[in-house]
Short mmCIF file of C-alpha atoms in Angstrom, two decimals:
data_model
loop_
_atom_site.label_atom_id
_atom_site.label_comp_id
_atom_site.label_asym_id
_atom_site.label_seq_id
_atom_site.Cartn_x
_atom_site.Cartn_y
_atom_site.Cartn_z
CA MET A 1 -22.53 -37.95 -22.75
CA LEU A 2 -26.16 -38.27 -20.78
CA GLN A 3 -25.50 -37.64 -17.22
CA LYS A 4 -26.76 -39.52 -14.29
CA ARG A 5 -29.39 -37.11 -12.37
CA VAL A 6 -29.18 -36.24 -8.58
CA ILE A 7 -32.95 -35.32 -7.29
CA VAL A 8 -33.71 -34.01 -4.17
CA CYS A 9 -36.92 -34.70 -2.97
CA LEU A 10 -38.79 -32.29 -0.54
CA ASP A 11 -42.00 -33.28 1.31
CA VAL A 12 -44.23 -30.05 1.58
CA ARG A 13 -46.85 -29.83 4.22
CA ASP A 14 -49.35 -26.86 4.70
CA GLY A 15 -45.91 -24.81 2.86
CA LYS A 16 -43.32 -25.86 5.08
CA THR A 17 -40.75 -28.86 4.09
CA THR A 18 -41.14 -31.59 6.36
CA LYS A 19 -39.66 -35.13 7.12
CA GLY A 20 -40.95 -38.16 8.63
CA ILE A 21 -38.81 -39.64 11.25
CA ARG A 22 -39.59 -42.78 12.52
CA PHE A 23 -41.57 -43.20 15.83
CA LYS A 24 -41.58 -39.19 15.97
CA GLY A 25 -43.97 -38.38 13.12
CA ASN A 26 -43.21 -35.37 10.67
CA VAL A 27 -40.90 -32.61 11.78
CA ASP A 28 -40.73 -29.25 9.82
CA ILE A 29 -37.39 -28.60 8.50
CA GLY A 30 -37.47 -25.48 6.54
CA ASP A 31 -38.74 -23.63 4.16
CA PRO A 32 -39.20 -25.21 0.75
CA VAL A 33 -38.21 -22.09 -1.33
CA GLU A 34 -34.99 -21.65 0.36
CA MET A 35 -34.02 -25.03 0.71
CA ALA A 36 -34.73 -25.44 -3.25
CA ARG A 37 -32.45 -22.16 -3.64
CA ALA A 38 -29.78 -23.84 -1.79
CA TYR A 39 -29.77 -26.98 -3.39
CA TYR A 40 -29.78 -25.31 -6.50
CA GLU A 41 -26.76 -23.44 -5.74
CA ALA A 42 -24.88 -26.68 -4.53
CA GLY A 43 -25.51 -28.10 -7.71
CA VAL A 44 -28.48 -30.38 -7.57
CA ASP A 45 -29.84 -31.37 -11.08
CA GLU A 46 -33.60 -31.55 -10.29
CA LEU A 47 -35.87 -31.22 -7.51
CA VAL A 48 -39.22 -32.92 -6.46
CA PHE A 49 -41.80 -31.49 -4.36
CA TYR A 50 -44.39 -33.76 -2.66
CA ASP A 51 -47.34 -32.02 -1.47
CA ILE A 52 -48.45 -33.60 1.52
CA THR A 53 -51.12 -31.06 2.68
CA ALA A 54 -53.97 -32.87 4.39
CA SER A 55 -56.89 -30.35 3.47
CA ALA A 56 -57.74 -29.13 0.23
CA GLU A 57 -58.37 -25.41 1.28
CA ARG A 58 -54.60 -25.60 2.00
CA ARG A 59 -53.53 -26.47 -1.32
CA GLY A 60 -53.34 -23.00 -2.64
CA ILE A 61 -50.36 -22.66 -0.52
CA MET A 62 -48.44 -25.08 -2.55
CA ILE A 63 -49.55 -23.08 -6.09
CA ASP A 64 -47.48 -20.28 -4.05
CA VAL A 65 -44.68 -22.09 -3.25
CA VAL A 66 -44.35 -23.73 -6.83
CA ARG A 67 -44.17 -20.01 -8.37
CA ASP A 68 -41.82 -18.85 -5.61
CA VAL A 69 -39.32 -21.46 -6.12
CA ALA A 70 -39.76 -21.19 -10.32
CA GLY A 71 -38.88 -17.70 -10.02
CA GLN A 72 -35.57 -18.38 -8.41
CA ILE A 73 -34.38 -21.85 -9.36
CA PHE A 74 -33.55 -22.58 -13.10
CA ILE A 75 -33.54 -26.51 -13.20
CA PRO A 76 -36.23 -28.51 -13.70
CA PHE A 77 -38.86 -29.55 -11.21
CA SER A 78 -41.71 -31.80 -10.54
CA VAL A 79 -44.91 -31.62 -8.29
CA GLY A 80 -46.59 -34.51 -6.83
CA GLY A 81 -48.86 -35.19 -4.22
CA GLY A 82 -52.81 -34.57 -4.26
CA ILE A 83 -52.83 -34.38 -8.28
CA GLY A 84 -56.22 -35.63 -9.26
CA SER A 85 -57.19 -34.11 -12.61
CA VAL A 86 -56.02 -32.54 -15.66
CA ASP A 87 -56.96 -29.31 -13.96
CA ASP A 88 -54.70 -29.60 -10.95
CA MET A 89 -52.08 -30.38 -13.41
CA ARG A 90 -52.75 -27.26 -15.28
CA GLN A 91 -52.37 -25.25 -12.35
CA VAL A 92 -48.88 -26.61 -11.26
CA LEU A 93 -47.45 -26.34 -14.76
CA LEU A 94 -48.95 -22.76 -15.19
CA ALA A 95 -47.23 -22.03 -11.78
CA GLY A 96 -43.99 -22.97 -13.27
CA ALA A 97 -43.10 -26.37 -12.88
CA GLU A 98 -42.13 -28.70 -15.72
CA LYS A 99 -43.63 -31.84 -14.77
CA VAL A 100 -46.37 -33.14 -12.46
CA SER A 101 -46.35 -36.50 -10.91
CA VAL A 102 -49.36 -38.92 -10.31
CA ASN A 103 -49.72 -42.20 -8.19
CA SER A 104 -52.57 -43.36 -6.28
CA GLN A 105 -55.09 -41.22 -8.42
CA ALA A 106 -53.29 -43.01 -11.73
CA VAL A 107 -54.17 -46.42 -10.60
CA ARG A 108 -57.55 -45.77 -9.70
CA ASP A 109 -58.20 -43.81 -13.31
CA PRO A 110 -55.45 -44.29 -15.34
CA SER A 111 -56.95 -42.21 -18.24
CA ILE A 112 -55.64 -39.22 -16.15
CA ILE A 113 -52.04 -40.28 -17.63
CA SER A 114 -53.36 -40.30 -21.26
CA ALA A 115 -55.32 -37.15 -20.61
CA GLY A 116 -52.32 -35.21 -19.15
CA ALA A 117 -49.83 -36.26 -22.01
CA LYS A 118 -52.29 -35.32 -24.48
CA ARG A 119 -52.64 -31.87 -23.19
CA PHE A 120 -49.30 -31.17 -21.80
CA GLY A 121 -46.83 -33.59 -23.68
CA ASN A 122 -45.22 -36.96 -22.28
CA GLN A 123 -42.37 -35.25 -20.98
CA ALA A 124 -44.68 -33.48 -18.32
CA ILE A 125 -46.33 -36.39 -16.99
CA VAL A 126 -44.35 -38.50 -14.22
CA LEU A 127 -45.69 -42.11 -13.23
CA GLY A 128 -44.93 -42.08 -9.28
CA MET A 129 -45.12 -45.63 -8.30
CA ASP A 130 -44.79 -47.48 -4.82
CA VAL A 131 -43.74 -51.01 -4.67
CA LEU A 132 -43.72 -54.17 -2.21
CA ALA A 133 -41.70 -57.03 -2.87
CA ASP A 134 -44.56 -59.88 -2.97
CA SER A 135 -43.85 -63.49 -4.72
CA ALA A 136 -47.60 -63.61 -5.54
CA LEU A 137 -47.21 -61.35 -8.55
CA PRO A 138 -45.91 -62.29 -11.79
CA SER A 139 -42.81 -59.87 -11.43
CA GLY A 140 -42.48 -60.34 -8.06
CA TYR A 141 -43.52 -56.76 -7.10
CA ARG A 142 -47.05 -55.44 -6.10
CA VAL A 143 -48.35 -51.89 -6.58
CA VAL A 144 -49.31 -50.20 -3.37
CA ILE A 145 -51.13 -46.94 -3.12
CA ASP A 146 -52.03 -44.06 -0.56
CA GLY A 147 -48.61 -44.05 0.93
CA GLY A 148 -48.22 -47.71 0.83
CA ARG A 149 -51.30 -48.12 3.05
CA VAL A 150 -53.43 -49.76 0.54
CA GLU A 151 -52.47 -52.90 -1.67
CA THR A 152 -53.52 -53.11 -5.41
CA ASP A 153 -53.76 -56.11 -7.58
CA PHE A 154 -51.30 -54.47 -10.10
CA ASP A 155 -48.28 -55.83 -10.83
CA ALA A 156 -45.35 -53.52 -10.64
CA LEU A 157 -43.67 -54.32 -14.31
CA ASP A 158 -47.44 -54.42 -16.00
CA TRP A 159 -48.39 -51.21 -14.35
CA ALA A 160 -44.90 -49.59 -15.23
CA ARG A 161 -45.46 -50.63 -19.18
CA ARG A 162 -48.90 -49.56 -19.23
CA ALA A 163 -48.35 -46.31 -17.88
CA VAL A 164 -45.62 -45.78 -20.56
CA GLU A 165 -48.19 -46.81 -23.13
CA LEU A 166 -50.61 -44.30 -21.78
CA GLY A 167 -48.06 -41.43 -22.13
CA ALA A 168 -46.18 -41.42 -18.56
CA GLY A 169 -42.65 -39.88 -19.75
CA GLU A 170 -40.72 -40.83 -16.55
CA ILE A 171 -41.25 -43.18 -13.91
CA VAL A 172 -40.63 -42.35 -10.10
CA LEU A 173 -40.10 -45.94 -8.55
CA ASN A 174 -39.97 -46.10 -4.83
CA SER A 175 -39.75 -49.30 -3.15
CA ILE A 176 -41.63 -49.48 0.09
CA ASP A 177 -39.49 -52.34 1.54
CA ALA A 178 -36.61 -49.89 1.32
CA ASP A 179 -37.81 -46.17 2.33
CA GLY A 180 -36.65 -44.99 5.05
CA THR A 181 -33.94 -47.94 6.05
CA LYS A 182 -31.29 -45.85 4.78
CA ASP A 183 -29.85 -49.44 3.62
CA GLY A 184 -29.42 -48.63 -0.07
CA TYR A 185 -32.18 -48.63 -3.01
CA GLU A 186 -34.09 -51.76 -3.97
CA LEU A 187 -31.78 -52.87 -6.86
CA LYS A 188 -33.59 -55.59 -8.24
CA VAL A 189 -36.88 -53.96 -8.80
CA THR A 190 -35.16 -50.86 -10.24
CA ARG A 191 -33.11 -52.76 -12.58
CA LEU A 192 -36.34 -54.80 -13.80
CA ILE A 193 -38.26 -51.75 -14.38
CA ALA A 194 -35.25 -49.45 -15.70
CA THR A 195 -34.32 -52.23 -18.26
CA SER A 196 -37.89 -52.97 -19.43
CA VAL A 197 -39.36 -49.63 -20.15
CA GLY A 198 -38.25 -46.89 -22.75
CA VAL A 199 -38.64 -43.96 -20.65
CA PRO A 200 -36.21 -42.86 -17.70
CA VAL A 201 -36.28 -44.63 -14.34
CA ILE A 202 -35.91 -42.29 -11.04
CA ALA A 203 -34.93 -44.88 -8.11
CA SER A 204 -36.40 -43.82 -4.78
CA GLY A 205 -36.25 -45.19 -1.18
CA GLY A 206 -33.27 -46.18 0.68
CA ALA A 207 -30.37 -44.08 -0.02
CA GLY A 208 -28.30 -43.62 2.75
CA THR A 209 -24.94 -43.14 1.51
CA PRO A 210 -23.18 -41.71 -1.91
CA GLY A 211 -22.25 -45.51 -2.58
CA HIS A 212 -26.08 -46.65 -2.77
CA LEU A 213 -26.06 -43.88 -5.62
CA VAL A 214 -23.24 -45.69 -7.24
CA ASP A 215 -25.06 -48.76 -7.14
CA VAL A 216 -28.21 -48.04 -8.34
CA PHE A 217 -26.63 -46.18 -11.31
CA SER A 218 -24.54 -49.27 -12.13
CA GLU A 219 -26.27 -52.39 -10.80
CA GLY A 220 -29.62 -50.79 -10.81
CA ARG A 221 -29.28 -49.32 -14.38
CA ALA A 222 -31.25 -46.31 -12.84
CA ASP A 223 -31.27 -42.72 -15.02
CA ALA A 224 -31.83 -40.56 -12.22
CA ALA A 225 -31.71 -41.19 -8.09
CA LEU A 226 -34.01 -39.22 -5.66
CA ILE A 227 -32.68 -38.53 -2.34
CA ALA A 228 -33.90 -37.05 0.80
CA SER A 229 -32.74 -37.19 4.41
CA MET A 230 -29.34 -37.86 3.53
CA VAL A 231 -28.88 -33.94 2.63
CA HIS A 232 -31.66 -32.58 4.34
CA PHE A 233 -29.81 -33.17 7.73
CA GLY A 234 -26.41 -32.52 6.80
CA GLU A 235 -24.96 -35.93 6.46
CA TYR A 236 -23.67 -35.17 3.01
CA THR A 237 -23.68 -32.77 0.44
CA ILE A 238 -24.70 -32.39 -3.09
CA GLY A 239 -20.81 -31.78 -3.94
CA GLN A 240 -19.85 -34.59 -1.87
CA ILE A 241 -22.10 -36.91 -3.63
CA LYS A 242 -21.44 -35.97 -7.02
CA GLN A 243 -17.73 -36.01 -6.20
CA HIS A 244 -18.34 -39.59 -4.84
CA LEU A 245 -20.12 -40.67 -8.24
CA ALA A 246 -17.65 -38.82 -10.68
CA ALA A 247 -14.89 -40.87 -8.85
CA ASN A 248 -16.71 -44.07 -9.34
CA ASP A 249 -17.02 -43.48 -13.08
CA VAL A 250 -20.64 -42.45 -12.91
CA PRO A 251 -20.92 -39.38 -15.39
CA VAL A 252 -22.81 -36.62 -13.40
CA ARG A 253 -23.14 -32.86 -14.12
CA GLN A 254 -20.47 -30.38 -13.14
CA VAL A 255 -21.64 -27.32 -12.10
CA ASP A 256 -19.10 -24.63 -12.22
CA ILE A 257 -19.05 -22.68 -15.40
CA MET B 1 -38.33 -4.96 -26.81
CA THR B 2 -37.88 -8.64 -26.84
CA VAL B 3 -40.63 -10.45 -28.18
CA VAL B 4 -41.58 -13.84 -26.62
CA VAL B 5 -43.31 -15.45 -29.88
CA ASP B 6 -46.91 -17.45 -28.53
CA TYR B 7 -47.79 -20.03 -30.42
CA ASP B 8 -49.50 -22.48 -28.42
CA ALA B 9 -46.36 -24.52 -28.16
CA GLY B 10 -46.31 -25.13 -24.31
CA ASN B 11 -45.62 -23.30 -21.21
CA LEU B 12 -43.73 -19.82 -22.01
CA ARG B 13 -43.90 -19.32 -17.91
CA SER B 14 -40.04 -20.73 -17.34
CA VAL B 15 -38.68 -18.47 -20.36
CA GLU B 16 -40.41 -15.73 -19.05
CA THR B 17 -39.31 -16.17 -15.24
CA ALA B 18 -35.61 -16.45 -16.77
CA LEU B 19 -35.86 -13.20 -18.61
CA HIS B 20 -37.53 -11.51 -15.45
CA HIS B 21 -34.34 -12.76 -13.36
CA LEU B 22 -31.92 -11.27 -15.96
CA GLY B 23 -33.94 -7.96 -15.72
CA GLU B 24 -34.81 -8.05 -19.59
CA LYS B 25 -37.95 -6.50 -20.50
CA HIS B 26 -40.06 -8.51 -22.60
CA VAL B 27 -43.56 -9.17 -24.05
CA ILE B 28 -45.41 -12.05 -24.88
CA SER B 29 -47.10 -11.84 -28.33
CA THR B 30 -49.24 -13.81 -30.84
CA ASP B 31 -49.04 -10.76 -33.15
CA PRO B 32 -46.73 -10.68 -36.25
CA ALA B 33 -46.73 -6.86 -36.34
CA GLU B 34 -45.02 -6.88 -32.75
CA LEU B 35 -42.31 -9.70 -34.28
CA ILE B 36 -41.42 -7.28 -37.34
CA GLY B 37 -41.07 -4.63 -35.17
CA ALA B 38 -38.97 -6.41 -32.18
CA THR B 39 -35.23 -5.85 -31.25
CA LYS B 40 -34.87 -9.53 -30.34
CA ILE B 41 -37.16 -12.40 -30.74
CA ILE B 42 -37.08 -15.81 -28.57
CA PHE B 43 -38.90 -18.49 -30.30
CA PRO B 44 -39.40 -21.22 -27.47
CA GLY B 45 -41.48 -24.51 -27.76
CA VAL B 46 -42.34 -27.77 -26.49
CA GLY B 47 -44.41 -30.64 -27.50
CA ASP B 48 -45.51 -31.26 -31.13
CA GLY B 49 -43.87 -29.57 -34.26
CA ALA B 50 -46.29 -30.34 -36.54
CA HIS B 51 -48.92 -28.88 -34.48
CA ALA B 52 -46.58 -25.86 -33.60
CA MET B 53 -46.16 -25.11 -37.44
CA GLY B 54 -50.20 -25.29 -37.77
CA VAL B 55 -50.53 -22.42 -35.10
CA LEU B 56 -47.59 -20.44 -36.71
CA ARG B 57 -49.44 -20.34 -39.93
CA GLU B 58 -53.02 -19.76 -38.41
CA ARG B 59 -51.46 -16.43 -36.89
CA GLY B 60 -49.37 -15.21 -39.87
CA LEU B 61 -46.50 -15.97 -37.45
CA ASP B 62 -44.65 -18.10 -40.19
CA ALA B 63 -44.21 -15.14 -42.55
CA ALA B 64 -43.45 -12.69 -39.73
CA MET B 65 -40.63 -14.80 -38.52
CA VAL B 66 -39.40 -15.06 -42.38
CA ALA B 67 -39.48 -11.12 -42.52
CA ALA B 68 -37.44 -10.46 -39.00
CA MET B 69 -34.84 -12.58 -40.27
CA GLU B 70 -34.21 -10.93 -43.41
CA ASP B 71 -34.53 -7.63 -41.31
CA HIS B 72 -31.54 -9.13 -39.31
CA ILE B 73 -33.70 -9.07 -36.01
CA PRO B 74 -31.64 -11.60 -33.62
CA ILE B 75 -33.82 -14.62 -32.93
CA LEU B 76 -33.20 -17.52 -30.54
CA GLY B 77 -35.04 -20.71 -31.10
CA ILE B 78 -35.33 -23.07 -28.03
CA CYS B 79 -36.48 -26.67 -28.39
CA VAL B 80 -39.45 -27.38 -30.64
CA GLY B 81 -38.46 -23.73 -31.86
CA CYS B 82 -35.04 -24.93 -32.81
CA GLN B 83 -36.66 -27.98 -34.90
CA ILE B 84 -39.13 -26.19 -36.86
CA VAL B 85 -36.58 -23.40 -38.16
CA PHE B 86 -35.55 -26.07 -40.58
CA ASP B 87 -37.21 -26.90 -44.02
CA ARG B 88 -39.14 -29.89 -42.85
CA THR B 89 -39.65 -32.05 -39.25
CA GLU B 90 -39.99 -35.90 -39.20
CA GLU B 91 -42.58 -35.08 -36.48
CA ARG B 92 -45.90 -36.10 -38.53
CA ASP B 93 -43.73 -35.36 -41.69
CA ALA B 94 -44.52 -31.55 -41.50
CA GLU B 95 -43.26 -28.39 -43.51
CA CYS B 96 -41.51 -26.00 -41.60
CA LEU B 97 -40.26 -22.38 -41.63
CA GLY B 98 -36.92 -22.94 -43.87
CA LEU B 99 -35.10 -20.61 -42.04
CA VAL B 100 -32.20 -23.09 -42.14
CA SER B 101 -31.81 -25.88 -44.55
CA GLY B 102 -32.31 -29.35 -43.17
CA THR B 103 -34.53 -31.62 -41.39
CA ALA B 104 -35.43 -32.27 -37.58
CA ARG B 105 -35.07 -36.32 -37.36
CA ARG B 106 -36.18 -38.43 -35.33
CA PHE B 107 -33.98 -40.63 -32.95
CA PRO B 108 -33.45 -43.85 -34.21
CA SER B 109 -35.88 -46.18 -32.08
CA ASP B 110 -34.07 -49.46 -32.72
CA SER B 111 -31.03 -48.76 -30.20
CA GLU B 112 -31.11 -49.34 -26.58
CA LEU B 113 -31.33 -45.67 -26.01
CA LYS B 114 -34.39 -43.97 -24.18
CA VAL B 115 -36.36 -42.11 -26.47
CA PRO B 116 -37.10 -39.03 -25.60
CA HIS B 117 -33.88 -37.87 -24.49
CA ILE B 118 -34.32 -36.40 -21.33
CA GLY B 119 -31.56 -35.07 -18.93
CA TRP B 120 -28.54 -33.23 -18.84
CA ASN B 121 -26.34 -33.70 -21.61
CA GLN B 122 -22.66 -32.17 -22.41
CA VAL B 123 -22.35 -29.65 -25.11
CA ARG B 124 -19.32 -29.25 -27.08
CA TYR B 125 -19.37 -25.94 -28.68
CA SER B 126 -17.49 -24.20 -31.77
CA ASP B 127 -14.38 -22.64 -30.30
CA ASP B 128 -14.82 -19.04 -29.06
CA HIS B 129 -18.23 -18.86 -30.32
CA TRP B 130 -19.98 -15.69 -29.04
CA LEU B 131 -23.39 -17.56 -27.98
CA PHE B 132 -21.24 -19.74 -25.45
CA ALA B 133 -18.62 -16.95 -24.08
CA GLY B 134 -17.95 -17.49 -20.76
CA ILE B 135 -19.40 -21.10 -20.46
CA ARG B 136 -16.47 -24.13 -20.12
CA GLN B 137 -16.55 -26.66 -23.23
CA GLN B 138 -18.65 -29.69 -22.44
CA THR B 139 -20.85 -27.77 -19.96
CA SER B 140 -24.37 -30.02 -19.57
CA PHE B 141 -27.43 -28.32 -20.34
CA TYR B 142 -30.97 -29.90 -20.07
CA PHE B 143 -32.55 -31.65 -22.87
CA VAL B 144 -35.99 -33.29 -23.29
CA HIS B 145 -36.79 -34.13 -26.93
CA SER B 146 -37.46 -36.90 -29.83
CA TYR B 147 -36.35 -35.16 -32.71
CA TYR B 148 -32.75 -33.36 -33.32
CA PRO B 149 -31.74 -30.95 -35.35
CA SER B 150 -29.98 -32.05 -38.73
CA PRO B 151 -28.80 -29.12 -40.93
CA ASP B 152 -27.88 -29.86 -44.74
CA ASP B 153 -24.74 -27.57 -44.27
CA GLU B 154 -22.51 -28.85 -41.71
CA HIS B 155 -21.24 -25.13 -41.06
CA ASP B 156 -24.66 -24.23 -39.94
CA ALA B 157 -23.79 -26.16 -36.63
CA ILE B 158 -22.26 -24.47 -33.73
CA ALA B 159 -22.70 -27.29 -30.89
CA TRP B 160 -22.75 -30.76 -30.87
CA THR B 161 -24.02 -33.56 -28.19
CA GLU B 162 -23.51 -37.45 -28.16
CA TYR B 163 -27.09 -39.50 -27.47
CA GLY B 164 -26.14 -42.80 -29.93
CA ILE B 165 -25.16 -40.37 -32.47
CA GLN B 166 -23.89 -37.02 -32.37
CA PHE B 167 -26.25 -34.32 -33.22
CA ALA B 168 -26.39 -30.44 -33.83
CA ALA B 169 -27.03 -29.21 -30.48
CA ALA B 170 -27.39 -25.52 -31.65
CA VAL B 171 -27.34 -23.78 -35.33
CA GLU B 172 -26.57 -20.41 -36.53
CA ARG B 173 -27.50 -18.82 -40.00
CA GLY B 174 -27.53 -15.07 -40.11
CA SER B 175 -29.59 -13.35 -37.30
CA LEU B 176 -30.54 -16.88 -36.17
CA VAL B 177 -29.36 -19.02 -33.69
CA ALA B 178 -31.50 -22.16 -32.39
CA VAL B 179 -30.52 -24.52 -29.32
CA GLN B 180 -32.15 -28.05 -28.92
CA PHE B 181 -31.71 -27.73 -25.11
CA HIS B 182 -33.34 -25.34 -22.46
CA PRO B 183 -31.16 -22.78 -21.50
CA GLU B 184 -33.96 -21.44 -19.03
CA LYS B 185 -33.92 -24.98 -17.20
CA SER B 186 -29.82 -25.37 -17.53
CA GLY B 187 -28.85 -23.47 -14.22
CA GLU B 188 -26.38 -20.72 -14.09
CA ALA B 189 -24.92 -22.03 -17.83
CA GLY B 190 -28.18 -21.76 -19.49
CA LEU B 191 -28.66 -18.33 -17.73
CA ARG B 192 -25.20 -16.96 -19.01
CA LEU B 193 -26.10 -18.08 -22.67
CA LEU B 194 -29.21 -16.43 -22.27
CA ARG B 195 -27.36 -13.11 -21.33
CA ASN B 196 -25.01 -13.61 -24.48
CA PHE B 197 -28.03 -13.71 -26.81
CA LEU B 198 -29.77 -10.87 -25.27
CA ASP B 199 -26.22 -8.72 -25.36
CA ARG B 200 -26.31 -9.49 -29.16
CA GLU B 201 -26.64 -6.32 -31.15
CA ARG B 202 -28.72 -5.94 -34.71
CA ARG B 203 -26.18 -5.75 -37.24
CA THR B 204 -27.32 -5.03 -40.97
CA ASP B 205 -23.86 -5.55 -42.31
CA ARG B 206 -24.08 -9.43 -41.42
CA PRO B 207 -26.00 -11.13 -44.31
CA ALA B 208 -29.22 -11.68 -43.29
CA ARG B 209 -28.96 -15.36 -44.32
CA LYS B 210 -25.84 -17.07 -45.43
CA ASP B 211 -27.00 -18.05 -48.51
CA GLY B 212 -28.39 -14.56 -49.67
#
């Protein structure tokens, strides 16, 4: 049986893993290569790296991180943040990532999805989308870009379908309303998108407890769930989360061989 | 020397890093002569099977694969490299290498299942098969594919996975084994499988192809 994936997200700035803490800004929480290795050993199914490096000159550091991670962990991982061209994609994939994710840039120029899919295959192209509940849009959700700061005219469901037609192989769906709350994933929009597109949907934003993952897999119908703070600060381990999922009849990969 | 076949079918880096991690010396090659002189051949691939076959023919690697198999060289096909060892693929209806009788078929699109099949799925293997030595039954491996191996002779299948239908996740014929999943991305179990393959010795007393 196909297993539900637990994916850890690492935000990387200038070569360090960082995490936004409300009212305190970002704090460095460790070396991304060491963290990736520890999560790999703990049995995580996949990793996502977001490069939030501000300056273009420092982007090369991220490529070094990707290369180091690829040499040490033998599970799939994707890299997003600052991917603005097919050449950016190529660099990240050549450094050893399986997938690249595009977000704001794809809204500005959707052809980057088709160009990337044609060159590297649909399986290599992930659409990241940030959404806000908004009753003015047909699906009830609006696409926002630039880290949630800029509203677009895109309807979330329309955009998801269009991106899949263009060649996106997976979608990371992040709810801005739920992000950072630790109150659970936004189940309604997750279910809406996950049951409307023919590619896997990875739910993001709001995870605070293992029970939230059970909810997003069952009620939200997600194929995978993204987590960050709940494991970065040691509240839960990957093992505990998977144990809880298995106990609640969610099929998850066990790591002993 | 272990040769990783480069036929323009996606990124070879993950296979390379896994081999490096396992301490296995290897070369990446587009040269038919190097295949024929290899001690082992790894035949990876992602992307479009029909395109991959075109490149293999252009580079003369199709005949080299057949010759390598007739010379009992252990071969490991991965993903698209597991599909194009068959007679044909339904991907743009392309003729393939014919090292194993059968077809790579597309998952039915009328079901509720998402295609491609992406993620970790459980693999049940033929009891005591050498390729899975030291790996627990029903261990999950990482899959990414829209076409699946469908051997004509069910005895060629050595492992099975369920995704709407049951399909052959791995096949063996003569000195060739091929896996639909990505061992290089399947954690410690995948590394163990690669190790098992790399430890396989060339044996000329085994039939090169079961059907002679």
